[in-house]
CSV table of C-alpha atoms and ligand atoms in Angstrom, one decimal:
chain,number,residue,atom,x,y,z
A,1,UNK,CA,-2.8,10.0,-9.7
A,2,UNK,CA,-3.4,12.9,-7.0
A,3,UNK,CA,-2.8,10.6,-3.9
A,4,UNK,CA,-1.9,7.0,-3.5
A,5,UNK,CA,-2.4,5.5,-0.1
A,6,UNK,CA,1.3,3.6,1.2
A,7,UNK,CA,1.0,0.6,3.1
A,8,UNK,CA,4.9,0.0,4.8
A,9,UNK,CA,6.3,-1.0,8.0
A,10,UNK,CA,6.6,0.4,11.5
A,11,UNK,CA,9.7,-1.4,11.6
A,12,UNK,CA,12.6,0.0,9.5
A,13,UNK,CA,14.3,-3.3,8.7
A,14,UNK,CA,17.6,-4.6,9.7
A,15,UNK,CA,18.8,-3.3,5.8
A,16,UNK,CA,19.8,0.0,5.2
A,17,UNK,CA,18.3,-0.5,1.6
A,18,UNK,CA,14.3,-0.5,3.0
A,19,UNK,CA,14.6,3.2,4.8
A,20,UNK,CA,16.3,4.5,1.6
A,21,UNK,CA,13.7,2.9,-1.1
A,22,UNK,CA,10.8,5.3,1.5
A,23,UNK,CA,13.0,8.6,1.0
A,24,UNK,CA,13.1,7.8,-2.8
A,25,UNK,CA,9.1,6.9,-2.5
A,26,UNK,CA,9.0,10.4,-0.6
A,27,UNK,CA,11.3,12.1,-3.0
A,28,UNK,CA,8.9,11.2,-5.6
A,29,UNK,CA,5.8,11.7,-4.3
A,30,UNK,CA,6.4,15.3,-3.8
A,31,UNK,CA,8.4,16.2,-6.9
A,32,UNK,CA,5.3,14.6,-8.8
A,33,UNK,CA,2.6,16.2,-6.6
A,34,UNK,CA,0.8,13.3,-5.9
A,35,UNK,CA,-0.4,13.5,-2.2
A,36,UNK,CA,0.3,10.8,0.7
A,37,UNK,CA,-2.7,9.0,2.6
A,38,UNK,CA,-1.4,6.4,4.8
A,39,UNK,CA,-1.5,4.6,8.7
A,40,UNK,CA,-0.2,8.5,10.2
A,41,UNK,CA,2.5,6.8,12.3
A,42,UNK,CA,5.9,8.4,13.0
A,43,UNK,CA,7.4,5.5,13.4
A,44,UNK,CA,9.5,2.9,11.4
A,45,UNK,CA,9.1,3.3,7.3
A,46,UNK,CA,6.0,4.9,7.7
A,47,UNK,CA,7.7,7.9,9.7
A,48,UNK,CA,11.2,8.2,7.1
A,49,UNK,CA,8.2,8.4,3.9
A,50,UNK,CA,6.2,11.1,5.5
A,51,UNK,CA,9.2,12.9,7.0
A,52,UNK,CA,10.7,13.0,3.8
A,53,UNK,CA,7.8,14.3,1.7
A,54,UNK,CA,7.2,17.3,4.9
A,55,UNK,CA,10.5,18.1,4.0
A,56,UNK,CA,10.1,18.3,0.3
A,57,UNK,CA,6.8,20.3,0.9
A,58,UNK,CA,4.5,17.8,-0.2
A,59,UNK,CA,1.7,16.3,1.1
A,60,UNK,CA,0.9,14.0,3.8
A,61,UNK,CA,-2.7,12.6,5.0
A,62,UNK,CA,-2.5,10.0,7.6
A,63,UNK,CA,-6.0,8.4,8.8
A,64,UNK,CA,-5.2,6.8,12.2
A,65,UNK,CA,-7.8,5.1,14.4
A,66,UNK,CA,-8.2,6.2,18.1
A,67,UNK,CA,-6.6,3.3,19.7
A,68,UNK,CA,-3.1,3.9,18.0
A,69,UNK,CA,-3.0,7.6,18.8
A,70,UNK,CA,-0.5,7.9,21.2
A,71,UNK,CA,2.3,10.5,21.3
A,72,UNK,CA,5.2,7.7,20.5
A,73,UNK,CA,3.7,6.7,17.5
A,74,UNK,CA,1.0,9.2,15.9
A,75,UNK,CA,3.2,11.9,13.7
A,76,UNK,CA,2.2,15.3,14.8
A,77,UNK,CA,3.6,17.4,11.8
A,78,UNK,CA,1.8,16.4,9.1
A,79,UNK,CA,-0.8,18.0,6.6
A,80,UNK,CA,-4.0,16.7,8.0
A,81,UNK,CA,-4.1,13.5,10.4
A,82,UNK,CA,-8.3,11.8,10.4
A,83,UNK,CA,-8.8,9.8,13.6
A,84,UNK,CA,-11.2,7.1,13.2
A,85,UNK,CA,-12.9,4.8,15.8
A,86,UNK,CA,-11.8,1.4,14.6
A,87,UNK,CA,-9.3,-0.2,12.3
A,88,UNK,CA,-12.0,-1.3,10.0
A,89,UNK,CA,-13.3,2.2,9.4
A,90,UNK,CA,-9.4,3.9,8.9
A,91,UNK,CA,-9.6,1.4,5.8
A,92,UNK,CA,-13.1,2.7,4.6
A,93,UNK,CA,-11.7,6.1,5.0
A,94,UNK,CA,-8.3,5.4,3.0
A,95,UNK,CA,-10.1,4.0,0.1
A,96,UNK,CA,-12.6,6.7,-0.6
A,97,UNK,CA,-9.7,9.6,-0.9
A,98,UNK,CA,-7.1,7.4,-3.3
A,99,UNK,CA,-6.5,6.8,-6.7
A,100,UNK,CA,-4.3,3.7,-5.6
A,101,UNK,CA,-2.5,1.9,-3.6
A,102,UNK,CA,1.4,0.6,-2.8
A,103,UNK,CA,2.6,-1.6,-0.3
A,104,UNK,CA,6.7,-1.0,0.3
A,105,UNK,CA,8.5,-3.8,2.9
A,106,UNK,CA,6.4,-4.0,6.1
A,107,UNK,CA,4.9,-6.8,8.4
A,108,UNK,CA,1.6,-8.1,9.1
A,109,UNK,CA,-0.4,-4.4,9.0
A,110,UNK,CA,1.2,-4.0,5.6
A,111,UNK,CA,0.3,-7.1,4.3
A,112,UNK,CA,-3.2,-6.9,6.2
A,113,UNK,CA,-4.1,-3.4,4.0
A,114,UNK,CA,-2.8,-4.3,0.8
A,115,UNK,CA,-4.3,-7.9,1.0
A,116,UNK,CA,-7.9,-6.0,1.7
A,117,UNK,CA,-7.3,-3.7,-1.0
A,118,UNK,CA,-6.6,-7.1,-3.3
A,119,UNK,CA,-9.6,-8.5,-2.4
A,120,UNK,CA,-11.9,-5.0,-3.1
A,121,UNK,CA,-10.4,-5.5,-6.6
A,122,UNK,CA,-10.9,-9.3,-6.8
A,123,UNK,CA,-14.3,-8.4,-5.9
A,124,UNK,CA,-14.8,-6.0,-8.3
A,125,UNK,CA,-16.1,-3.7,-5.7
A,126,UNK,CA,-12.9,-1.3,-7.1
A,127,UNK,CA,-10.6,-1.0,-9.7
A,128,UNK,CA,-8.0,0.5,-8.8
A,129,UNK,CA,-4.1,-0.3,-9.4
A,130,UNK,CA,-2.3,-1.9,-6.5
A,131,UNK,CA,1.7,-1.8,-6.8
A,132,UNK,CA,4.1,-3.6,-4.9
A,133,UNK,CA,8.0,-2.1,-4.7
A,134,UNK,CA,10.1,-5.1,-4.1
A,135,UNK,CA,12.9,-3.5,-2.8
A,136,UNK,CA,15.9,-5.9,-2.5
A,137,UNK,CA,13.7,-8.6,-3.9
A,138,UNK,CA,12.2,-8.5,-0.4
A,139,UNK,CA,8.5,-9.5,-1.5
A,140,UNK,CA,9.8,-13.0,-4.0
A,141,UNK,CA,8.3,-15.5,-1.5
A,142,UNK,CA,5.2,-13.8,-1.2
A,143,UNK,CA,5.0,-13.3,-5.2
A,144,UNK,CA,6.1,-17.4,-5.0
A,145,UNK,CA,3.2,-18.1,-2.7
A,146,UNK,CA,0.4,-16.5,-4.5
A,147,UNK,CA,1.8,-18.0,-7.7
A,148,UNK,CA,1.4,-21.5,-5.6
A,149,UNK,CA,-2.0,-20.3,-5.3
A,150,UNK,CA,-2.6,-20.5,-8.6
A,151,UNK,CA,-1.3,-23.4,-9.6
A,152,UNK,CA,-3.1,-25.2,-6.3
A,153,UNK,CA,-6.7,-23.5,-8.3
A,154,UNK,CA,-7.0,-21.4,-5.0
A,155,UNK,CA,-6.5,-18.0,-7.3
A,156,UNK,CA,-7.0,-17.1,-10.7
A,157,UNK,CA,-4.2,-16.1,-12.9
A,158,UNK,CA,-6.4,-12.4,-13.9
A,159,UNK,CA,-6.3,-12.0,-10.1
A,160,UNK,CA,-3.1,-12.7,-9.3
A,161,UNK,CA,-2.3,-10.3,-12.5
A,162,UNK,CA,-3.2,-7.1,-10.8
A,163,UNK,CA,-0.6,-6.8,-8.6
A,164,UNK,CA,2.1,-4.3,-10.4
A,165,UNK,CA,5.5,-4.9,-9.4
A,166,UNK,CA,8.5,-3.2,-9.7
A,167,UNK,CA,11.8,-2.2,-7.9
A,168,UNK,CA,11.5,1.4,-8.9
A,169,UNK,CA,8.9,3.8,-7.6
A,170,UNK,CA,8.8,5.8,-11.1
A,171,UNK,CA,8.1,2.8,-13.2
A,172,UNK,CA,5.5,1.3,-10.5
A,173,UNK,CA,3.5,4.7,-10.9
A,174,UNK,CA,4.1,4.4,-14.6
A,175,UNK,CA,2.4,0.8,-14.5
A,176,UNK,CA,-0.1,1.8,-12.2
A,177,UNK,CA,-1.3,4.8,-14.4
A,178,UNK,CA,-1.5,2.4,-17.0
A,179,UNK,CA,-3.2,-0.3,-15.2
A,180,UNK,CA,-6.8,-2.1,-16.6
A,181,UNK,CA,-8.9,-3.9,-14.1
A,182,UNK,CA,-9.2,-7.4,-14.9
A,183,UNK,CA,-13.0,-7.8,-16.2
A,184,UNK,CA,-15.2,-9.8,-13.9
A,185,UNK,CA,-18.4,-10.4,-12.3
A,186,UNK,CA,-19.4,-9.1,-8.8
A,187,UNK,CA,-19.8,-12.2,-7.6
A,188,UNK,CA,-17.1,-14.7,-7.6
A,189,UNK,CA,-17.2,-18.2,-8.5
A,190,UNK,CA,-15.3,-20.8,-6.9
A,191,UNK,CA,-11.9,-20.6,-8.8
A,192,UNK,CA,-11.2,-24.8,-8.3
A,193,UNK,CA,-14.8,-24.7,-10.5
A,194,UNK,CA,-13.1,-23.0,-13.4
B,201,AMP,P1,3.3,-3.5,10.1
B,201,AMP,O1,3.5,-3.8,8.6
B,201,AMP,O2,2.8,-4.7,10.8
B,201,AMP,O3,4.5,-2.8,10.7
B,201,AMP,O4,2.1,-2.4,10.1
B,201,AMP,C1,2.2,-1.3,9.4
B,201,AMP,C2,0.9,-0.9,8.8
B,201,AMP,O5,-0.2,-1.0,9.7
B,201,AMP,C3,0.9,0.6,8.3
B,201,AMP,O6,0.7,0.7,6.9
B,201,AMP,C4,-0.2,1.2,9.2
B,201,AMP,O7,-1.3,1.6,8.4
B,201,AMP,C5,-0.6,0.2,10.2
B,201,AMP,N1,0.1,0.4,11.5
B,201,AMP,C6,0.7,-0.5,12.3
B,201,AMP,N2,1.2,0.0,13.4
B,201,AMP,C7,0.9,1.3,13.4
B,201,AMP,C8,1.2,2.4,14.3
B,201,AMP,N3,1.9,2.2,15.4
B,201,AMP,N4,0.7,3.6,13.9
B,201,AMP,C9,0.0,3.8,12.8
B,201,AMP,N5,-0.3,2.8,11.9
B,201,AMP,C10,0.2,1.6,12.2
């Protein structure tokens, strides 16, 4: 894995516990080389994870699209910062320059970017791992809902099976460098027609 792209909030939480699981993310990444891509901000998680890895000399791509690049948000330290012309297109761009993805606590941008990435892999359009760190269990109900999904024949199990979870960054990466996509077609059926 050279660079994973993080999904997280530009909120920090109300719980000390979600700022210090991004430093140990940071801490990581750098110590282990692998290279940052994420959303560029400054702000919230997204700011402590790439602060931490400028400071531990690693590196830190952020892909930000026009709209958002204002001076109280955009980071203006980091390795290399892309500025696209829509949101749609900052996706595009993150997806071609990863080996992966991991979404740590965040709000609806998180959940918007790790949800597409999801559905690439559903797709079949790419395989490649997706991790979740549930940091103070904070991601249970959405793990609860998608498991409803199954059950309710909305989402098959194989699906639902490719999100890696773990409350430690080192055995996320361990189970995303380990990670098989789930064989399937291009084209997918109805899952309620299974
Ligand atoms: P949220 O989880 O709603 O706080 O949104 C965070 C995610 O959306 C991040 O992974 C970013 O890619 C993107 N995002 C949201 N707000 C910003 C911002 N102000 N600057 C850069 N990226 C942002």
């Amino acid at each position: 894995m050279q660079r994973i792209a993080v999904f997280c909030g530009s909120s920090i939480g109300f719980k000390p516990v979600y700022a210090n699981d991004a430093k140990k993310v940071g801490e990581y990444f750098a110590k282990n080389n692998i290279g940052l891509v994420y959303g560029g901000g400054k702000i919230g998680m997204m700011g402590v994870l790439a602060d931490t890895i400028l400071k531990n000399k690693g590196e830190v791509i952020g892909v930000i699209p026009h709209l958002l690049r204002h001076e109280e948000v955009a980071h203006t330290k980091i390795t290399k910062m892309i500025i696209t012309k829509k949101m749609s297109k900052r996706k595009v761009k993150i997806s071609k320059m990863v080996d992966g993805y991991i979404a740590l606590a965040g709000g609806f941008g998180t959940l918007d970017e790790i949800f597409e990435a999801l559905t690439l892999g559903q797709l079949g359009i790419e395989n490649k791992p997706i991790g979740i760190l549930n940091t103070n269990d904070f991601f249970k109900p959405m793990l609860h809902q998608l498991d409803h999904m199954v059950k309710e024949g909305f989402l098959k199990q194989s699906n639902r099976d490719m999100i890696l979870v773990s409350d430690q960054i080192k055995d996320l990466i361990h189970q995303m460098g380990n990670y098989q996509a789930p064989k399937m077609s291009k084209v997918v059926n109805t899952v309620a027609s299974k």
